[in-house]
Structure formats: structure tokens, C-alpha cells
PDB file of N, CA and C in Angstrom:
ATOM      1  N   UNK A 655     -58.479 -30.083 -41.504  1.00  0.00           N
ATOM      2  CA  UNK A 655     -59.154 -29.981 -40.226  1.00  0.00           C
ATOM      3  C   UNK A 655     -60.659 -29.965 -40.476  1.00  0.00           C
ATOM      4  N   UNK A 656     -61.243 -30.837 -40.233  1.00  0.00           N
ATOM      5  CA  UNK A 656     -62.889 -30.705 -40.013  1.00  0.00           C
ATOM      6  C   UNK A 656     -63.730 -30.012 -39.747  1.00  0.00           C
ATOM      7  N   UNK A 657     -64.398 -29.458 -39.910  1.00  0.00           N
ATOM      8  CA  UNK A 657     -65.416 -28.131 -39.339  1.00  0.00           C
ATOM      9  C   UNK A 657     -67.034 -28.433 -39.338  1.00  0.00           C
ATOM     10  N   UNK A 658     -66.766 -28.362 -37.966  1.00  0.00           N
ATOM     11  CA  UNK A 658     -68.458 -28.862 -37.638  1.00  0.00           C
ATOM     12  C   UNK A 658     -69.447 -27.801 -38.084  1.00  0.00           C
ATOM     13  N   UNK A 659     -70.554 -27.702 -38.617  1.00  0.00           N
ATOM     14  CA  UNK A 659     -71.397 -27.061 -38.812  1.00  0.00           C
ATOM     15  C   UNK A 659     -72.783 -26.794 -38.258  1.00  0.00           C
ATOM     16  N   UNK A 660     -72.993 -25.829 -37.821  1.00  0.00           N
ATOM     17  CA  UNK A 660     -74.284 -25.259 -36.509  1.00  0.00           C
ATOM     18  C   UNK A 660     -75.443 -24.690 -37.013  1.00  0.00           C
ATOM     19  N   UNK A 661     -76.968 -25.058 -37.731  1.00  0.00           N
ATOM     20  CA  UNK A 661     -77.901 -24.429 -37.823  1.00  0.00           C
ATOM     21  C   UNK A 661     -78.832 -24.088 -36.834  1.00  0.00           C
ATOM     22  N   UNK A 662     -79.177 -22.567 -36.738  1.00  0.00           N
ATOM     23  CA  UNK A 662     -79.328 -22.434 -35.536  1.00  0.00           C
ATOM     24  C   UNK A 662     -81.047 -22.239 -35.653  1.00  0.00           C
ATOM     25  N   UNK A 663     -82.421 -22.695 -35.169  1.00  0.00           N
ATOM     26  CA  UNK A 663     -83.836 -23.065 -35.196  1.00  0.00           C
ATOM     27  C   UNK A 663     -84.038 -21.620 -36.425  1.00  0.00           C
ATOM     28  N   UNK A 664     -83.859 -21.107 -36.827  1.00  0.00           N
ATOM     29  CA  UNK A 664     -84.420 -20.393 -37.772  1.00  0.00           C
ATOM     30  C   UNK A 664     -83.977 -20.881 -39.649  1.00  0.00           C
ATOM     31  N   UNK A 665     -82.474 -20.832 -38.863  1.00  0.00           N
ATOM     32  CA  UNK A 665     -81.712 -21.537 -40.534  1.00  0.00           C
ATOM     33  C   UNK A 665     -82.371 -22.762 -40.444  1.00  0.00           C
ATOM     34  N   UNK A 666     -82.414 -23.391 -39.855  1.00  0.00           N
ATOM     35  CA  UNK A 666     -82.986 -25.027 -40.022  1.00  0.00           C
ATOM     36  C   UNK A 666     -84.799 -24.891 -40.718  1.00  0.00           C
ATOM     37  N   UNK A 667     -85.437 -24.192 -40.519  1.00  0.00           N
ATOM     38  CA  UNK A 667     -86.724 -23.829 -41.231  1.00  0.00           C
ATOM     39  C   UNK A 667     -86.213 -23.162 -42.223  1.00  0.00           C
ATOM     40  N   UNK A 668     -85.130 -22.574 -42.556  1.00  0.00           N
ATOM     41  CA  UNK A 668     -85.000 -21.963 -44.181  1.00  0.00           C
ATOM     42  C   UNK A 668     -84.479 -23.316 -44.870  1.00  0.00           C
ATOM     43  N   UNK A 669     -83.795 -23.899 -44.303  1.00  0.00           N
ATOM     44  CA  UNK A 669     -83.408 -25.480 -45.152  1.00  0.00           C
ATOM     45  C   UNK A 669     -84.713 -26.033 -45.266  1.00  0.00           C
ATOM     46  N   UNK A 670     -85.133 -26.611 -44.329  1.00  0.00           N
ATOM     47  CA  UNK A 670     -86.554 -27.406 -44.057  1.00  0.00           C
ATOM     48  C   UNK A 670     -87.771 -26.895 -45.401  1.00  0.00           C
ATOM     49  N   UNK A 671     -88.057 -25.457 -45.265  1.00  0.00           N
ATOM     50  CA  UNK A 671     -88.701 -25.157 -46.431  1.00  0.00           C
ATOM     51  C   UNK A 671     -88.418 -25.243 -47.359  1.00  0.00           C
ATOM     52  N   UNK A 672     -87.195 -24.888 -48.086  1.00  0.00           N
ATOM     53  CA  UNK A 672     -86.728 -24.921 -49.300  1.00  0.00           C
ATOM     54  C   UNK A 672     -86.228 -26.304 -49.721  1.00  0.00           C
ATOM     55  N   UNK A 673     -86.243 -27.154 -48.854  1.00  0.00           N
ATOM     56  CA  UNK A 673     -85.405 -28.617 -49.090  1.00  0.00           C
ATOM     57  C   UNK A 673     -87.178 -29.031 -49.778  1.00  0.00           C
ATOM     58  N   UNK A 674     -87.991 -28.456 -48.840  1.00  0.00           N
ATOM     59  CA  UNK A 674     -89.587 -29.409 -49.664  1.00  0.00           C
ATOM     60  C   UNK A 674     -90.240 -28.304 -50.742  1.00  0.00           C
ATOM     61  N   UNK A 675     -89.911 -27.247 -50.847  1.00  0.00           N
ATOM     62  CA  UNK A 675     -90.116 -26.815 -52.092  1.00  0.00           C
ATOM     63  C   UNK A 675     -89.456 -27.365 -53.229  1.00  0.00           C
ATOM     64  N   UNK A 676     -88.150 -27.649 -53.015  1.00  0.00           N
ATOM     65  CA  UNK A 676     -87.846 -28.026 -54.197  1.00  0.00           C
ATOM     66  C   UNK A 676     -87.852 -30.014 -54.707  1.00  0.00           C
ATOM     67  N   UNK A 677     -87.976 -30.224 -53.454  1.00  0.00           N
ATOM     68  CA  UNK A 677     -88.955 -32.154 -53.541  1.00  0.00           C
ATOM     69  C   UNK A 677     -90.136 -31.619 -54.125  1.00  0.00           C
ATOM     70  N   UNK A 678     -91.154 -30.920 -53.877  1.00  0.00           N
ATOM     71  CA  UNK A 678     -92.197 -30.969 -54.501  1.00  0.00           C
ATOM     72  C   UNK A 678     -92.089 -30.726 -56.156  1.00  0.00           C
ATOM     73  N   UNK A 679     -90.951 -29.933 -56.373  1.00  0.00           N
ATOM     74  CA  UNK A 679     -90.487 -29.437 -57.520  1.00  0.00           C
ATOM     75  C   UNK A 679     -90.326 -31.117 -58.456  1.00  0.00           C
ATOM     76  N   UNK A 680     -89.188 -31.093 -58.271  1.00  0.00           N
ATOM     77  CA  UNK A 680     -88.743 -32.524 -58.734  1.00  0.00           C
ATOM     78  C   UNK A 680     -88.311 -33.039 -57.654  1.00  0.00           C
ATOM     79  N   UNK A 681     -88.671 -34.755 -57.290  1.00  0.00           N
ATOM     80  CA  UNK A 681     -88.061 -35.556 -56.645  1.00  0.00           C
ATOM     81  C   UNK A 681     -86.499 -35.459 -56.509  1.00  0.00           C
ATOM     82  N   UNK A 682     -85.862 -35.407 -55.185  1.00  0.00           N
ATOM     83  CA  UNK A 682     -84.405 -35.488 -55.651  1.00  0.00           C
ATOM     84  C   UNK A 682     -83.577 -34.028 -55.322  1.00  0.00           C
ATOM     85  N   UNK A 683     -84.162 -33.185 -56.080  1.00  0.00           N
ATOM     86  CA  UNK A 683     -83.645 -31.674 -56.005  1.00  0.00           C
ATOM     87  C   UNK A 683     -83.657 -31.023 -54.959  1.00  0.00           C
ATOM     88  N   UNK A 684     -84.314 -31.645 -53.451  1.00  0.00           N
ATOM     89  CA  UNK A 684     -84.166 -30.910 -52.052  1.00  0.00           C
ATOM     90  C   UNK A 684     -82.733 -31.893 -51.907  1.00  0.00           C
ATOM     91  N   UNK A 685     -82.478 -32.630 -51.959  1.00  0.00           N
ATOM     92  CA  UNK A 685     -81.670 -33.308 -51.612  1.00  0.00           C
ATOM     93  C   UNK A 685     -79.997 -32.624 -52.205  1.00  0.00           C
ATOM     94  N   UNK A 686     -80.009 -32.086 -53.844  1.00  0.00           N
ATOM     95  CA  UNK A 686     -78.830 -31.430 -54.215  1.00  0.00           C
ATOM     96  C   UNK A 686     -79.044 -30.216 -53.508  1.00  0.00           C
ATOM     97  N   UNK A 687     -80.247 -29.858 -53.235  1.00  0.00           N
ATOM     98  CA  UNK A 687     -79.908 -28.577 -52.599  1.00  0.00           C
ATOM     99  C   UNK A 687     -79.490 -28.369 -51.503  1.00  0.00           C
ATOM    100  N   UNK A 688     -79.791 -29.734 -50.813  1.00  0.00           N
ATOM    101  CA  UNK A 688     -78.749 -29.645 -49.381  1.00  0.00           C
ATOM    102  C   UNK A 688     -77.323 -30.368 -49.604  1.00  0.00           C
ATOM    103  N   UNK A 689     -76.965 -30.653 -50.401  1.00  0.00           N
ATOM    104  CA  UNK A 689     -75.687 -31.458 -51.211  1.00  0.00           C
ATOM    105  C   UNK A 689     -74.915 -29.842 -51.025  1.00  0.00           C
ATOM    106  N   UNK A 690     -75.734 -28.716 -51.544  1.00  0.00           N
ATOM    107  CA  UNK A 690     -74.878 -27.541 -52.172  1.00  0.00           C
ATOM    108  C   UNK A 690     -74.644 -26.593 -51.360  1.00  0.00           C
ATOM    109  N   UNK A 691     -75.984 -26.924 -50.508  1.00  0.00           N
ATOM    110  CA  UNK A 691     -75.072 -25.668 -48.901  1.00  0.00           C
ATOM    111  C   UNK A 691     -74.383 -26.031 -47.932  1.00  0.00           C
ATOM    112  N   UNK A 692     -74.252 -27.392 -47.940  1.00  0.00           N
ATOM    113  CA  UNK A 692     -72.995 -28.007 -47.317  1.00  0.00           C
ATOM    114  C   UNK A 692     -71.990 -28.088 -47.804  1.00  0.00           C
ATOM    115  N   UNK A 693     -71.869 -28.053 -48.786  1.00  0.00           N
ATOM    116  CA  UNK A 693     -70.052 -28.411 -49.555  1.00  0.00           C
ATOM    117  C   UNK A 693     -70.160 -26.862 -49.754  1.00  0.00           C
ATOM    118  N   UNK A 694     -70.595 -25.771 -49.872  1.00  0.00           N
ATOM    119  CA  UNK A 694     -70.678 -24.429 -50.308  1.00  0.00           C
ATOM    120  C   UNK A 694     -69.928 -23.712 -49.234  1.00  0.00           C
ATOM    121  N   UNK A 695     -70.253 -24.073 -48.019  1.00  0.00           N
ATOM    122  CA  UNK A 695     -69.853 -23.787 -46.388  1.00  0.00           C
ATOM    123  C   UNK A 695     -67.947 -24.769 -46.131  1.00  0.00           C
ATOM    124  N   UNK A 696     -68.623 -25.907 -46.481  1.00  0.00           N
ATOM    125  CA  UNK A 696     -67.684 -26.696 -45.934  1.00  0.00           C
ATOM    126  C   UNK A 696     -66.014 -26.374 -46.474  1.00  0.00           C
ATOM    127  N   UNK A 697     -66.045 -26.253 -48.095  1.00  0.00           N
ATOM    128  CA  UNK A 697     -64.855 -26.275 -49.031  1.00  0.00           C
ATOM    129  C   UNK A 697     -63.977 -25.277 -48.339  1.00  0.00           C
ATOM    130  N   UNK A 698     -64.286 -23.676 -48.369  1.00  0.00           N
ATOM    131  CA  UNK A 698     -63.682 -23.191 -47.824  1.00  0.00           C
ATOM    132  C   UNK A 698     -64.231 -21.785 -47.024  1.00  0.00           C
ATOM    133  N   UNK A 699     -64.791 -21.893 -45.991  1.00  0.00           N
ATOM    134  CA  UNK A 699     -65.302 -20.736 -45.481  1.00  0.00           C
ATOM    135  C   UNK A 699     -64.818 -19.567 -45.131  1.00  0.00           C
ATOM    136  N   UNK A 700     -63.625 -19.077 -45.147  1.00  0.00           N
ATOM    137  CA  UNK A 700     -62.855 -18.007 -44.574  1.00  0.00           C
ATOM    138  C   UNK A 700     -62.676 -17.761 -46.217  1.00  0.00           C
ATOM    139  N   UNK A 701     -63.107 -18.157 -47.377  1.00  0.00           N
ATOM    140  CA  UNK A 701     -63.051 -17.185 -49.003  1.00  0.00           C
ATOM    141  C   UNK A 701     -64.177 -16.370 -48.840  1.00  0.00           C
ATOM    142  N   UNK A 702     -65.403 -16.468 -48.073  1.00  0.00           N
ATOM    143  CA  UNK A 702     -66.563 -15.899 -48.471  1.00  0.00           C
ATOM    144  C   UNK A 702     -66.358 -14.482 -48.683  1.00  0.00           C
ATOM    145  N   UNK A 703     -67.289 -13.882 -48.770  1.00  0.00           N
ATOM    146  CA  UNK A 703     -67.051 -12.109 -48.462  1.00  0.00           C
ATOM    147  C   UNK A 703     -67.910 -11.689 -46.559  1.00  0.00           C
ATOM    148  N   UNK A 704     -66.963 -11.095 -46.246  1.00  0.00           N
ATOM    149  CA  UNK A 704     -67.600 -10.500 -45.102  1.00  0.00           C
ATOM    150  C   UNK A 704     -68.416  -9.325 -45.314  1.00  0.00           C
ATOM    151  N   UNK A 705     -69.646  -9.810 -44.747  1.00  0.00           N
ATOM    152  CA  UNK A 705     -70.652  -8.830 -44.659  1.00  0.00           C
ATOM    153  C   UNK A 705     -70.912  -7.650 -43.398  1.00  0.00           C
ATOM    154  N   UNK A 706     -70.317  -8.199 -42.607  1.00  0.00           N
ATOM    155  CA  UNK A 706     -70.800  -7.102 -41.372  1.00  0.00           C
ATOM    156  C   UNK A 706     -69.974  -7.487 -39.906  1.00  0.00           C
ATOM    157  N   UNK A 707     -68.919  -6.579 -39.490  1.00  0.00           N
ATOM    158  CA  UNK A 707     -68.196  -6.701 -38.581  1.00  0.00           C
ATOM    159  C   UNK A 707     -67.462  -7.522 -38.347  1.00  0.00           C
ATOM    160  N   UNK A 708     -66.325  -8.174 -39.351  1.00  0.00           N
ATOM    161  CA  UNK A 708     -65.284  -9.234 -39.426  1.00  0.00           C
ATOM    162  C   UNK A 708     -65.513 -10.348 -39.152  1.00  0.00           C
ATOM    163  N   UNK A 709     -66.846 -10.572 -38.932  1.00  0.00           N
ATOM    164  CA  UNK A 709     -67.839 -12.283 -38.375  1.00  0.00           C
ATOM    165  C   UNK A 709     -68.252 -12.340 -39.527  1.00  0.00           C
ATOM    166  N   UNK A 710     -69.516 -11.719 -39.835  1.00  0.00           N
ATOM    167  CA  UNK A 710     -70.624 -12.325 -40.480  1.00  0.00           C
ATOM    168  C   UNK A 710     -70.031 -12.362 -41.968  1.00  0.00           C
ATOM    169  N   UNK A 711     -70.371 -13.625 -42.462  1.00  0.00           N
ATOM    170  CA  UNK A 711     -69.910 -13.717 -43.784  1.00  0.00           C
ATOM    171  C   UNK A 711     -71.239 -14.508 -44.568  1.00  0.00           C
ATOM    172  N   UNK A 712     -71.016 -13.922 -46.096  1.00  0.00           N
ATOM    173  CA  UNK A 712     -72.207 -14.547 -47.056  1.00  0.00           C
ATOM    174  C   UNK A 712     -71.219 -15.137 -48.084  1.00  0.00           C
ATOM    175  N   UNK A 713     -72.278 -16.819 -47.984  1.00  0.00           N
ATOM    176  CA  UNK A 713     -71.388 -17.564 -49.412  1.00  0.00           C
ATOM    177  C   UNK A 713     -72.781 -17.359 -50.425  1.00  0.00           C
ATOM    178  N   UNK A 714     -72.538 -17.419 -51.688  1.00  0.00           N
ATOM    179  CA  UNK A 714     -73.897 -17.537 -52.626  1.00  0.00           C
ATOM    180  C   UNK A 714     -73.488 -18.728 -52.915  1.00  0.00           C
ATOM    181  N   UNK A 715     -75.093 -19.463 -53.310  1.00  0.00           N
ATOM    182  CA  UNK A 715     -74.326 -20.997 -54.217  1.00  0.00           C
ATOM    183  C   UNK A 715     -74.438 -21.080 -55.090  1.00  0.00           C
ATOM    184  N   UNK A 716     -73.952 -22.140 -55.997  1.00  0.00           N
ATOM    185  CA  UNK A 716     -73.427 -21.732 -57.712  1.00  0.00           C
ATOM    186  C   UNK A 716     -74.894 -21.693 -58.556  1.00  0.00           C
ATOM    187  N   UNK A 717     -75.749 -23.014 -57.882  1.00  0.00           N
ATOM    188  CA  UNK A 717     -76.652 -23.446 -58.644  1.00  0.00           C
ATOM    189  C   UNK A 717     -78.188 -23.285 -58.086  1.00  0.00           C
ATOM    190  N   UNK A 718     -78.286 -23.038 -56.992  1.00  0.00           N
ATOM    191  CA  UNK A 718     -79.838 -22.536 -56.455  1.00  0.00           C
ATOM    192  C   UNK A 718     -79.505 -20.827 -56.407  1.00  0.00           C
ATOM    193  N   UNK A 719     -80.556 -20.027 -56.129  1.00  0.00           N
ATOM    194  CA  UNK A 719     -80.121 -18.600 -55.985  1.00  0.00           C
ATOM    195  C   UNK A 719     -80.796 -18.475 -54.576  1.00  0.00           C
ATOM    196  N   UNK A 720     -79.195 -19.118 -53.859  1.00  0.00           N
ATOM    197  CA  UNK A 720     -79.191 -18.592 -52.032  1.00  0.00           C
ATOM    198  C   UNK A 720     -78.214 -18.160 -51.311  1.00  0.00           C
ATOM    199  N   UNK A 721     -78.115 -17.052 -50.660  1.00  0.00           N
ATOM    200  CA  UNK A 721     -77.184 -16.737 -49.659  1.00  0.00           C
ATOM    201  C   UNK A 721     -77.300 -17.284 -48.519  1.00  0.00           C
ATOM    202  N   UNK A 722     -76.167 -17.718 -47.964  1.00  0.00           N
ATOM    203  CA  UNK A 722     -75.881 -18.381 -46.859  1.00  0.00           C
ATOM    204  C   UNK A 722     -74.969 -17.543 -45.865  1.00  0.00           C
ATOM    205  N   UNK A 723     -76.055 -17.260 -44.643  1.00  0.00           N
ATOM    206  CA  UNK A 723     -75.062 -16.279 -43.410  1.00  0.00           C
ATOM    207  C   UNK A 723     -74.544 -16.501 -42.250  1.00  0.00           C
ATOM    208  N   UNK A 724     -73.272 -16.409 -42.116  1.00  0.00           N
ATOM    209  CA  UNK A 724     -72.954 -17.631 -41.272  1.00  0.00           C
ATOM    210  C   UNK A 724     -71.489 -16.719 -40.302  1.00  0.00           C
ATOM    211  N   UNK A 725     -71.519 -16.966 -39.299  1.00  0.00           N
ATOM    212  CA  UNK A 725     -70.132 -16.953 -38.455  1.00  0.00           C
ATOM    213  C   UNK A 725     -69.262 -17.761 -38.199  1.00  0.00           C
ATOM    214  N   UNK A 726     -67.992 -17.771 -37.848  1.00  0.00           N
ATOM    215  CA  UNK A 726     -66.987 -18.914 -37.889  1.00  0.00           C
ATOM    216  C   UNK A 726     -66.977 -18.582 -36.368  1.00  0.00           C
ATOM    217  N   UNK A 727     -66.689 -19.279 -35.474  1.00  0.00           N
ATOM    218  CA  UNK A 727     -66.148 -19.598 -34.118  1.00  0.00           C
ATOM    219  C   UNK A 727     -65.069 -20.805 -33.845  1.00  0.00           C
ATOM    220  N   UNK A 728     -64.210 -20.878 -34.757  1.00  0.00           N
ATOM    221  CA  UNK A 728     -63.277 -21.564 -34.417  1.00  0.00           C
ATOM    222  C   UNK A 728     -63.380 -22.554 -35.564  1.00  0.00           C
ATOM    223  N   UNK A 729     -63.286 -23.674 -34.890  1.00  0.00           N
ATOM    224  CA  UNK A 729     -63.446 -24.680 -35.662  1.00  0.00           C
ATOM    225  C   UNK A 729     -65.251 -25.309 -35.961  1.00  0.00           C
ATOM    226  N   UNK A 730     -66.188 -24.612 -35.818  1.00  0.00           N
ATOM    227  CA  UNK A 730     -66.971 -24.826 -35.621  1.00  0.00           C
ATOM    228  C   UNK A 730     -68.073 -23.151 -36.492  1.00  0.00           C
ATOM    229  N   UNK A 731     -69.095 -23.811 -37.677  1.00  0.00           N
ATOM    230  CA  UNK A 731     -69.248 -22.612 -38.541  1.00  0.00           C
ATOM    231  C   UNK A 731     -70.897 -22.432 -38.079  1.00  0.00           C
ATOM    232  N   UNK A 732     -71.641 -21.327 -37.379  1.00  0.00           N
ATOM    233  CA  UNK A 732     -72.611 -21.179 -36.943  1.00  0.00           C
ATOM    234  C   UNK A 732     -73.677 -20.573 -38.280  1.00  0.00           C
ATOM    235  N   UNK A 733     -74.422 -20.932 -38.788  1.00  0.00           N
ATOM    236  CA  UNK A 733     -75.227 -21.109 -40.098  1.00  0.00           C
ATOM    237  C   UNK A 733     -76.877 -19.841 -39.416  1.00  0.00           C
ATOM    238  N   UNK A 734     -76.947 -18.956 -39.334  1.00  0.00           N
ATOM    239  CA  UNK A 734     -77.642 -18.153 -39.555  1.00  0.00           C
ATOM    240  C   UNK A 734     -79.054 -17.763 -40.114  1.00  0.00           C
ATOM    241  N   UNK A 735     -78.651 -18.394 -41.077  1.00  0.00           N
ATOM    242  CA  UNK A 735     -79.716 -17.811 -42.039  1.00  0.00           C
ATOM    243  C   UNK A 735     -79.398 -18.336 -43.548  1.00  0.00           C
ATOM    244  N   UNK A 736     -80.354 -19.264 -44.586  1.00  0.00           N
ATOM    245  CA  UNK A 736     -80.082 -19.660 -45.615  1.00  0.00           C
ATOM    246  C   UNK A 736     -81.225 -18.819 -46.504  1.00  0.00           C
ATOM    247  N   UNK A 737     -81.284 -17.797 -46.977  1.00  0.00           N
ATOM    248  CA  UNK A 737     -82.246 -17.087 -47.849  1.00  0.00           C
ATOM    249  C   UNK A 737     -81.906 -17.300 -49.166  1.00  0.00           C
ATOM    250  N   UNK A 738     -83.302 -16.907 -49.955  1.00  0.00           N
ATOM    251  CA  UNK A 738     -83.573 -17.000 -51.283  1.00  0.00           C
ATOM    252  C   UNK A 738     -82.743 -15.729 -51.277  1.00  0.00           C
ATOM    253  N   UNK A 739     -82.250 -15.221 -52.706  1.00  0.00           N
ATOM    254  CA  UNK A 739     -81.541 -13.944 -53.008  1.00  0.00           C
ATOM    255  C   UNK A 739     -82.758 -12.856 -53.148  1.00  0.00           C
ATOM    256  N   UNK A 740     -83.909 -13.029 -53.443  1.00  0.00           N
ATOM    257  CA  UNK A 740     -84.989 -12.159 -53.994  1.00  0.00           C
ATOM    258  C   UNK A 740     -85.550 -11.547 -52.958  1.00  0.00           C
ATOM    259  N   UNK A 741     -85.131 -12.158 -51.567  1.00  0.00           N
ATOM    260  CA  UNK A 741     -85.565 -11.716 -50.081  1.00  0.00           C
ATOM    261  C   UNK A 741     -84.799  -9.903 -49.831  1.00  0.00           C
ATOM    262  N   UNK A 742     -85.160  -9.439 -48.949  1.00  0.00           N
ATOM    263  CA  UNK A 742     -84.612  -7.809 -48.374  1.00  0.00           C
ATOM    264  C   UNK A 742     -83.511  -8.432 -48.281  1.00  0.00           C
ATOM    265  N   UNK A 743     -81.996  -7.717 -48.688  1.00  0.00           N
ATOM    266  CA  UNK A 743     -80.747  -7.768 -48.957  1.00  0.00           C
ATOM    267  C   UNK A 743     -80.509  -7.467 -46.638  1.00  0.00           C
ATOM    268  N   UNK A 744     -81.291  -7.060 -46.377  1.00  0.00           N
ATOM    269  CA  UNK A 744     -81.320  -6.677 -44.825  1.00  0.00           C
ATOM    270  C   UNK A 744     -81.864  -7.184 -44.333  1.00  0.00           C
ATOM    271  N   UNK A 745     -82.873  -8.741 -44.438  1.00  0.00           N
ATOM    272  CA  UNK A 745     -83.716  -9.372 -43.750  1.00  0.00           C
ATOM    273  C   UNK A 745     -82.354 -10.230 -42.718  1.00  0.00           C
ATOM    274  N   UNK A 746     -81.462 -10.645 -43.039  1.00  0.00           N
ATOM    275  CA  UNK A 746     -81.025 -11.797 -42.067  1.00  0.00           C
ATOM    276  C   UNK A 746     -80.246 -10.841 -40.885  1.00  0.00           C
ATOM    277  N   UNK A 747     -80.037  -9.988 -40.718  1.00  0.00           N
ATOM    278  CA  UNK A 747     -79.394  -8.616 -39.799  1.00  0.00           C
ATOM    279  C   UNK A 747     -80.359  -8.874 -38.107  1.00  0.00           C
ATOM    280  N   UNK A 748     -82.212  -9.263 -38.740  1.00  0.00           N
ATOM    281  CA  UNK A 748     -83.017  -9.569 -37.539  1.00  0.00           C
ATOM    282  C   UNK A 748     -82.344 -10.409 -37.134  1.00  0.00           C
ATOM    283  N   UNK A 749     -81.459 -11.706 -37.490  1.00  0.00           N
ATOM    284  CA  UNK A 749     -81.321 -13.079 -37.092  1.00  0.00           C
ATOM    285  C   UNK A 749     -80.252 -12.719 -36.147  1.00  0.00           C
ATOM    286  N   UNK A 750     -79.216 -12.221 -35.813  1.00  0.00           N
ATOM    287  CA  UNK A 750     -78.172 -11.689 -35.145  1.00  0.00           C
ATOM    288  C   UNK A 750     -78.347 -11.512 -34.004  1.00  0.00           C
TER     289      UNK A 750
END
């Protein structure tokens, strides 16, 4: 079953920044890095760990160091917040 995926104007500036930090880095590497929070979300979202009230769930990804916070609503996965790990372990809680 397919699962559409929802960034909502704040997650989309945590992609947006970090997709051109890491182009500026090396050519190419914003691009795996959005390769990795999509298949990270997509593979299987109901493994993550739940973080806060049987919704909110965090995936980490294997190869950048980011948490990804996200709710499921069905068939359809609402994307939150994509932070660096080095950020307040309580910063994405504002996004809610």
C-alpha cells in the first residue's frame, strides 16, 4: 500500500536547509540526503519508536545524523520536523 508523505512549512525549511548545506558540502550529497529521509519514512513507518502519545514517532537515519518527527494518519505520514541530532532533544515538541 503506498503512503503519501506530508511536509508541513517548517519540515520543508529543515529539508530545504540541510539539502543546501550539504550541496555546498559536496555536489550531489543534498540529493542522498533527501534519497535517505524518504526511503527512511517510506520502508516502514509503524517500526519507528514512539516518542510522545501513541502518534508522534522518531526515525534516525543510518547515514546523516537526523531525526525525523512525524505522525501517521492513515495512509498518509505527516513529516514534522527533520532535525540535526545535536539540536534540544525537546526542540520539535514547539512544532505540534
Amino acid at each position: 500500500m503506498p503512503i503519501s508523505l506530508i511536509l508541513t512549512e517548517k519540515a520543508q525549511e529543515d529539508l530545504d536547509d540541510s539539502y543546501q548545506w550539504y550541496e555546498d558540502q559536496e555536489p550531489g550529497l543534498g540529493k542522498e540526503f533527501i534519497r535517505c529521509i524518504d526511503a527512511k519514512i517510506k520502508r516502514n513507518p509503524f517500526h519507528h519508536q514512539v516518542v510522545q502519545s501513541d502518534r508522534v514517532r522518531r526515525a534516525l537515519t543510518n547515514r546523516f545524523p537526523f531525526s525525523i518527527y512525524f505522525v501517521d494518519e492513515e495512509k498518509i505520514i505527516v513529516i514534522f520536523a527533520i532535525l540535526h541530532q545535536k539540536r534540544s532533544p525537546d526542540f520539535w515538541k514547539s512544532r505540534l
